[in-house]
Amino acid sequence: MSENQNLLAEQRRALILDEVRRRGGVRVNELTRKLGVSDMTVRRDLDALARQGVLEKVHGGAVPVVEASTHEPGFEAKSGLELTAKEDIAKAAAELVAPGSAIALSGGTTTYALAHHLVDVPDLTVVTNSVRVADVFHVAQRTSGPRQGAATVVLTGGVRTPSDSLVGPVADQAIAALHFDVLFLGVHGISAEAGLSTPNLAEAETNRRLVQSARRVVVVADHTKWGVVGLSSFAALEQVDTLVTDAGLPETARVEVSEHLRRLVVAGEPGEGTDI
């Protein structure tokens, strides 16, 4: 990490979190030197990250939180993480959506960011099990008033999870009766061995139904999701057509992805789409 006094708080905290995860822990005095900010600024950043539950403060520094495979953070806790990466991913993923298509958006903060970039795409039919995603389209239509080409939104129903997704038998039955051109899928974890996974068993089953009902599956996941394994796997990497991620994905992970997926899109890099 290079020193930069003008880093935004969000950027500093992303750098701090990456350093904590990469090294297994950092000290405050190390961060002040690397980031070029005051001791007090670093401590405020660590406090904010600790409140989000993504690291644990210890005397003189911070260490990673060791999460159980069943731990499921709430939507608000996740929404403050990797904001820049999620926005870049959302913009890149929106380029894959054709007017007039039927798409599905799963729950998650990255699909929520994507929804904001789709409100002006004409004549979409949007199937979602995310209360937050449905609200994006609802608010857009309420704000701009009735307009030609506004999206038709189908909210599945079901039982609400901490991440504001609707899951369970009601959601599963609704999804099973539908067919959509593209599924944009947010994930808790992605790895070569476990595939796509989540800590919520009911959400895993609902995600399976989403994958089965889609002609094409696009995973939208920032680099911090790579190597994370939740309690339940719901799809193998071979079932995914495209991964849209950010430039933080390590080269070793890109090589692994290339062995399983047809296309990797790295948002923000020249020649974003790479057929593999």
Tab-separated table of C-alpha atoms in Angstrom:
chain	number	residue	atom	x	y	z
A	1	MET	CA	0.000	0.000	0.000
A	2	SER	CA	1.380	3.408	-0.915
A	3	GLU	CA	1.101	6.473	1.262
A	4	ASN	CA	-1.709	8.831	0.285
A	5	GLN	CA	-3.170	11.440	2.597
A	6	ASN	CA	-6.069	12.045	0.232
A	7	LEU	CA	-7.531	8.547	0.333
A	8	LEU	CA	-11.260	8.504	1.028
A	9	ALA	CA	-12.369	6.725	4.188
A	10	GLU	CA	-13.923	3.954	2.096
A	11	GLN	CA	-10.661	3.399	0.210
A	12	ARG	CA	-8.566	3.420	3.384
A	13	ARG	CA	-10.819	0.890	5.043
A	14	ALA	CA	-10.760	-1.406	2.027
A	15	LEU	CA	-6.948	-1.270	2.039
A	16	ILE	CA	-6.829	-1.913	5.779
A	17	LEU	CA	-9.170	-4.899	5.487
A	18	ASP	CA	-7.163	-6.373	2.607
A	19	GLU	CA	-3.963	-5.980	4.634
A	20	VAL	CA	-5.500	-7.609	7.720
A	21	ARG	CA	-6.755	-10.570	5.689
A	22	ARG	CA	-3.537	-10.956	3.725
A	23	ARG	CA	-1.166	-10.771	6.690
A	24	GLY	CA	-3.389	-12.169	9.421
A	25	GLY	CA	-3.160	-8.950	11.438
A	26	VAL	CA	-1.730	-5.410	11.425
A	27	ARG	CA	-0.529	-2.846	13.932
A	28	VAL	CA	-1.786	0.728	14.115
A	29	ASN	CA	1.687	2.237	13.714
A	30	GLU	CA	2.249	0.193	10.536
A	31	LEU	CA	-0.996	1.477	9.044
A	32	THR	CA	-0.237	5.111	9.870
A	33	ARG	CA	3.056	4.845	7.956
A	34	LYS	CA	1.607	2.988	4.967
A	35	LEU	CA	-1.489	5.162	4.612
A	36	GLY	CA	0.126	8.474	5.550
A	37	VAL	CA	-2.624	9.392	8.021
A	38	SER	CA	-2.790	10.027	11.742
A	39	ASP	CA	-2.982	7.457	14.501
A	40	MET	CA	-6.461	8.743	15.358
A	41	THR	CA	-7.682	8.309	11.768
A	42	VAL	CA	-6.504	4.698	11.675
A	43	ARG	CA	-8.191	3.953	14.996
A	44	ARG	CA	-11.464	5.438	13.727
A	45	ASP	CA	-11.207	3.262	10.623
A	46	LEU	CA	-10.579	0.168	12.746
A	47	ASP	CA	-13.564	1.062	14.954
A	48	ALA	CA	-15.782	1.356	11.874
A	49	LEU	CA	-14.599	-1.976	10.459
A	50	ALA	CA	-15.025	-3.665	13.831
A	51	ARG	CA	-18.624	-2.391	14.036
A	52	GLN	CA	-19.257	-3.960	10.628
A	53	GLY	CA	-17.966	-7.243	12.047
A	54	VAL	CA	-15.228	-7.764	9.449
A	55	LEU	CA	-12.228	-7.522	11.769
A	56	GLU	CA	-11.489	-7.643	15.492
A	57	LYS	CA	-9.607	-4.923	17.299
A	58	VAL	CA	-6.798	-6.047	19.569
A	59	HIS	CA	-4.277	-4.101	21.627
A	60	GLY	CA	-2.264	-2.012	19.193
A	61	GLY	CA	-3.917	-3.245	16.012
A	62	ALA	CA	-6.441	-5.615	14.467
A	63	VAL	CA	-6.840	-9.239	13.371
A	64	PRO	CA	-9.322	-10.972	11.017
A	65	VAL	CA	-12.632	-12.231	12.301
A	66	VAL	CA	-12.772	-16.003	12.072
A	67	GLU	CA	-16.312	-16.581	10.858
A	68	ALA	CA	-18.191	-19.826	11.168
A	69	SER	CA	-19.475	-21.280	7.909
A	70	THR	CA	-23.002	-20.591	9.200
A	71	HIS	CA	-22.406	-16.880	9.896
A	72	GLU	CA	-24.623	-14.662	7.746
A	73	PRO	CA	-24.070	-10.891	7.995
A	74	GLY	CA	-27.091	-8.625	7.591
A	75	PHE	CA	-27.669	-6.439	4.538
A	76	GLU	CA	-26.571	-3.236	6.268
A	77	ALA	CA	-23.320	-4.786	7.493
A	78	LYS	CA	-22.446	-5.984	3.990
A	79	SER	CA	-23.572	-2.847	2.198
A	80	GLY	CA	-20.670	-0.808	3.598
A	81	LEU	CA	-17.980	-3.152	2.258
A	82	GLU	CA	-16.106	-2.875	-1.063
A	83	LEU	CA	-18.365	-0.071	-2.298
A	84	THR	CA	-16.138	0.988	-5.178
A	85	ALA	CA	-15.660	-2.589	-6.367
A	86	LYS	CA	-19.404	-3.283	-6.233
A	87	GLU	CA	-20.170	-0.152	-8.223
A	88	ASP	CA	-17.587	-1.081	-10.877
A	89	ILE	CA	-18.981	-4.611	-11.059
A	90	ALA	CA	-22.546	-3.303	-11.338
A	91	LYS	CA	-21.640	-1.040	-14.274
A	92	ALA	CA	-19.880	-3.861	-16.103
A	93	ALA	CA	-22.696	-6.343	-15.464
A	94	ALA	CA	-25.327	-3.876	-16.694
A	95	GLU	CA	-23.617	-3.939	-20.094
A	96	LEU	CA	-24.633	-7.594	-20.391
A	97	VAL	CA	-28.373	-6.814	-20.221
A	98	ALA	CA	-30.316	-6.455	-23.469
A	99	PRO	CA	-33.540	-4.404	-23.646
A	100	GLY	CA	-36.660	-6.538	-23.595
A	101	SER	CA	-35.042	-9.524	-21.886
A	102	ALA	CA	-36.268	-11.488	-18.896
A	103	ILE	CA	-33.659	-11.438	-16.153
A	104	ALA	CA	-33.404	-12.561	-12.553
A	105	LEU	CA	-31.548	-10.817	-9.752
A	106	SER	CA	-30.785	-12.734	-6.573
A	107	GLY	CA	-30.442	-11.115	-3.181
A	108	GLY	CA	-27.250	-9.324	-2.179
A	109	THR	CA	-25.595	-5.935	-2.044
A	110	THR	CA	-23.894	-6.302	-5.448
A	111	THR	CA	-27.139	-7.183	-7.238
A	112	TYR	CA	-28.698	-4.250	-5.376
A	113	ALA	CA	-26.029	-1.987	-6.907
A	114	LEU	CA	-26.694	-3.559	-10.313
A	115	ALA	CA	-30.426	-2.862	-10.049
A	116	HIS	CA	-29.730	0.893	-9.930
A	117	HIS	CA	-28.060	0.635	-13.351
A	118	LEU	CA	-30.981	-1.272	-14.890
A	119	VAL	CA	-33.934	1.008	-14.100
A	120	ASP	CA	-33.597	2.787	-17.461
A	121	VAL	CA	-33.147	-0.339	-19.594
A	122	PRO	CA	-36.430	-0.576	-21.517
A	123	ASP	CA	-38.961	-3.402	-21.379
A	124	LEU	CA	-37.209	-5.629	-18.866
A	125	THR	CA	-38.985	-8.339	-16.938
A	126	VAL	CA	-37.180	-8.680	-13.612
A	127	VAL	CA	-37.645	-11.708	-11.371
A	128	THR	CA	-36.134	-11.262	-7.930
A	129	ASN	CA	-36.223	-12.742	-4.457
A	130	SER	CA	-34.683	-9.562	-3.032
A	131	VAL	CA	-36.882	-7.034	-1.254
A	132	ARG	CA	-34.141	-4.424	-1.699
A	133	VAL	CA	-33.840	-4.997	-5.455
A	134	ALA	CA	-37.609	-4.809	-5.930
A	135	ASP	CA	-37.635	-1.521	-4.012
A	136	VAL	CA	-35.072	0.001	-6.403
A	137	PHE	CA	-37.446	-0.438	-9.351
A	138	HIS	CA	-40.490	0.545	-7.300
A	139	VAL	CA	-38.880	3.801	-6.125
A	140	ALA	CA	-37.667	4.600	-9.653
A	141	GLN	CA	-41.172	4.216	-11.083
A	142	ARG	CA	-42.772	6.161	-8.235
A	143	THR	CA	-40.267	8.993	-8.665
A	144	SER	CA	-40.459	9.295	-12.453
A	145	GLY	CA	-44.109	8.340	-12.745
A	146	PRO	CA	-45.620	5.870	-15.247
A	147	ARG	CA	-43.443	5.587	-18.343
A	148	GLN	CA	-43.317	3.443	-21.422
A	149	GLY	CA	-40.804	0.630	-21.188
A	150	ALA	CA	-40.657	0.532	-17.384
A	151	ALA	CA	-39.580	-2.817	-15.962
A	152	THR	CA	-42.113	-5.423	-14.929
A	153	VAL	CA	-40.969	-6.753	-11.552
A	154	VAL	CA	-41.909	-10.169	-10.185
A	155	LEU	CA	-41.145	-10.560	-6.454
A	156	THR	CA	-41.134	-14.216	-5.508
A	157	GLY	CA	-42.426	-14.120	-1.946
A	158	GLY	CA	-41.026	-16.310	0.802
A	159	VAL	CA	-39.349	-16.028	4.192
A	160	ARG	CA	-36.982	-13.075	4.686
A	161	THR	CA	-33.320	-13.733	5.540
A	162	PRO	CA	-30.862	-11.381	7.332
A	163	SER	CA	-29.664	-10.272	3.883
A	164	ASP	CA	-33.246	-9.333	2.890
A	165	SER	CA	-33.644	-12.214	0.448
A	166	LEU	CA	-36.884	-14.187	0.232
A	167	VAL	CA	-36.329	-17.935	0.450
A	168	GLY	CA	-38.123	-21.168	1.279
A	169	PRO	CA	-40.869	-23.278	-0.379
A	170	VAL	CA	-42.962	-20.311	-1.561
A	171	ALA	CA	-39.986	-18.711	-3.320
A	172	ASP	CA	-38.800	-22.062	-4.676
A	173	GLN	CA	-42.197	-22.902	-6.185
A	174	ALA	CA	-42.538	-19.487	-7.820
A	175	ILE	CA	-39.056	-19.650	-9.366
A	176	ALA	CA	-39.464	-23.232	-10.592
A	177	ALA	CA	-42.408	-22.167	-12.780
A	178	LEU	CA	-40.417	-19.401	-14.504
A	179	HIS	CA	-37.711	-19.208	-17.156
A	180	PHE	CA	-35.389	-16.240	-17.671
A	181	ASP	CA	-32.659	-15.326	-20.107
A	182	VAL	CA	-29.980	-14.334	-17.597
A	183	LEU	CA	-29.567	-14.760	-13.852
A	184	PHE	CA	-27.359	-12.263	-12.024
A	185	LEU	CA	-26.307	-14.015	-8.866
A	186	GLY	CA	-24.687	-12.544	-5.789
A	187	VAL	CA	-22.820	-15.025	-3.592
A	188	HIS	CA	-21.507	-15.321	-0.065
A	189	GLY	CA	-18.528	-17.364	-1.215
A	190	ILE	CA	-16.943	-18.771	-4.350
A	191	SER	CA	-14.122	-21.281	-4.681
A	192	ALA	CA	-12.834	-23.887	-7.108
A	193	GLU	CA	-13.561	-26.724	-4.671
A	194	ALA	CA	-16.907	-25.701	-3.141
A	195	GLY	CA	-18.287	-23.704	-6.053
A	196	LEU	CA	-20.914	-21.164	-4.998
A	197	SER	CA	-21.965	-21.309	-1.367
A	198	THR	CA	-24.031	-19.605	1.315
A	199	PRO	CA	-24.366	-19.977	5.107
A	200	ASN	CA	-28.167	-20.187	4.812
A	201	LEU	CA	-29.572	-23.619	3.915
A	202	ALA	CA	-32.919	-22.283	2.691
A	203	GLU	CA	-31.188	-19.658	0.564
A	204	ALA	CA	-28.998	-22.378	-0.964
A	205	GLU	CA	-32.076	-24.250	-2.168
A	206	THR	CA	-33.673	-21.083	-3.565
A	207	ASN	CA	-30.438	-20.232	-5.374
A	208	ARG	CA	-30.397	-23.741	-6.868
A	209	ARG	CA	-33.844	-23.090	-8.308
A	210	LEU	CA	-32.689	-19.765	-9.734
A	211	VAL	CA	-29.728	-21.443	-11.442
A	212	GLN	CA	-31.957	-24.204	-12.850
A	213	SER	CA	-34.421	-21.679	-14.307
A	214	ALA	CA	-31.784	-19.559	-16.073
A	215	ARG	CA	-30.484	-19.985	-19.602
A	216	ARG	CA	-27.310	-18.149	-18.588
A	217	VAL	CA	-25.773	-17.579	-15.135
A	218	VAL	CA	-23.680	-14.499	-14.364
A	219	VAL	CA	-22.071	-14.298	-10.922
A	220	VAL	CA	-21.375	-10.785	-9.623
A	221	ALA	CA	-18.843	-10.974	-6.792
A	222	ASP	CA	-15.987	-8.789	-5.593
A	223	HIS	CA	-12.552	-10.300	-4.988
A	224	THR	CA	-13.097	-10.772	-1.230
A	225	LYS	CA	-15.637	-13.540	-1.984
A	226	TRP	CA	-12.982	-15.735	-3.600
A	227	GLY	CA	-11.888	-18.564	-1.320
A	228	VAL	CA	-14.830	-18.082	1.073
A	229	VAL	CA	-16.878	-21.224	1.745
A	230	GLY	CA	-20.305	-21.133	3.372
A	231	LEU	CA	-22.182	-24.016	4.966
A	232	SER	CA	-24.039	-25.099	1.837
A	233	SER	CA	-22.887	-25.269	-1.788
A	234	PHE	CA	-25.623	-24.731	-4.375
A	235	ALA	CA	-23.794	-24.690	-7.725
A	236	ALA	CA	-20.507	-25.799	-9.226
A	237	LEU	CA	-18.348	-23.300	-11.102
A	238	GLU	CA	-19.062	-25.225	-14.295
A	239	GLN	CA	-22.708	-24.094	-14.025
A	240	VAL	CA	-21.624	-20.451	-14.234
A	241	ASP	CA	-21.234	-18.814	-17.642
A	242	THR	CA	-19.622	-15.526	-16.567
A	243	LEU	CA	-17.960	-14.120	-13.466
A	244	VAL	CA	-17.981	-10.325	-13.148
A	245	THR	CA	-15.484	-9.246	-10.502
A	246	ASP	CA	-13.043	-6.415	-9.724
A	247	ALA	CA	-9.338	-5.882	-10.289
A	248	GLY	CA	-8.500	-7.088	-6.777
A	249	LEU	CA	-8.950	-10.723	-7.818
A	250	PRO	CA	-5.458	-12.304	-7.564
A	251	GLU	CA	-3.779	-13.765	-10.625
A	252	THR	CA	-3.817	-17.245	-9.077
A	253	ALA	CA	-7.598	-17.027	-8.719
A	254	ARG	CA	-7.951	-15.856	-12.316
A	255	VAL	CA	-6.056	-18.924	-13.466
A	256	GLU	CA	-8.368	-21.166	-11.439
A	257	VAL	CA	-11.442	-19.416	-12.813
A	258	SER	CA	-10.179	-19.948	-16.361
A	259	GLU	CA	-10.249	-23.689	-15.782
A	260	HIS	CA	-13.983	-23.710	-15.025
A	261	LEU	CA	-15.783	-20.715	-16.578
A	262	ARG	CA	-16.291	-19.584	-20.147
A	263	ARG	CA	-15.908	-15.863	-19.469
A	264	LEU	CA	-14.257	-13.616	-16.899
A	265	VAL	CA	-15.097	-9.905	-16.769
A	266	VAL	CA	-12.760	-7.814	-14.606
A	267	ALA	CA	-14.478	-4.471	-14.091
A	268	GLY	CA	-12.316	-1.425	-14.584
A	269	GLU	CA	-9.557	-3.166	-16.524
A	270	PRO	CA	-8.863	-2.615	-20.228
A	271	GLY	CA	-10.508	-5.346	-22.297
A	272	GLU	CA	-12.884	-6.188	-19.435
A	273	GLY	CA	-14.465	-9.206	-21.080
A	274	THR	CA	-12.189	-12.188	-21.558
A	275	ASP	CA	-13.510	-15.356	-23.159
A	276	ILE	CA	-11.872	-18.346	-21.496
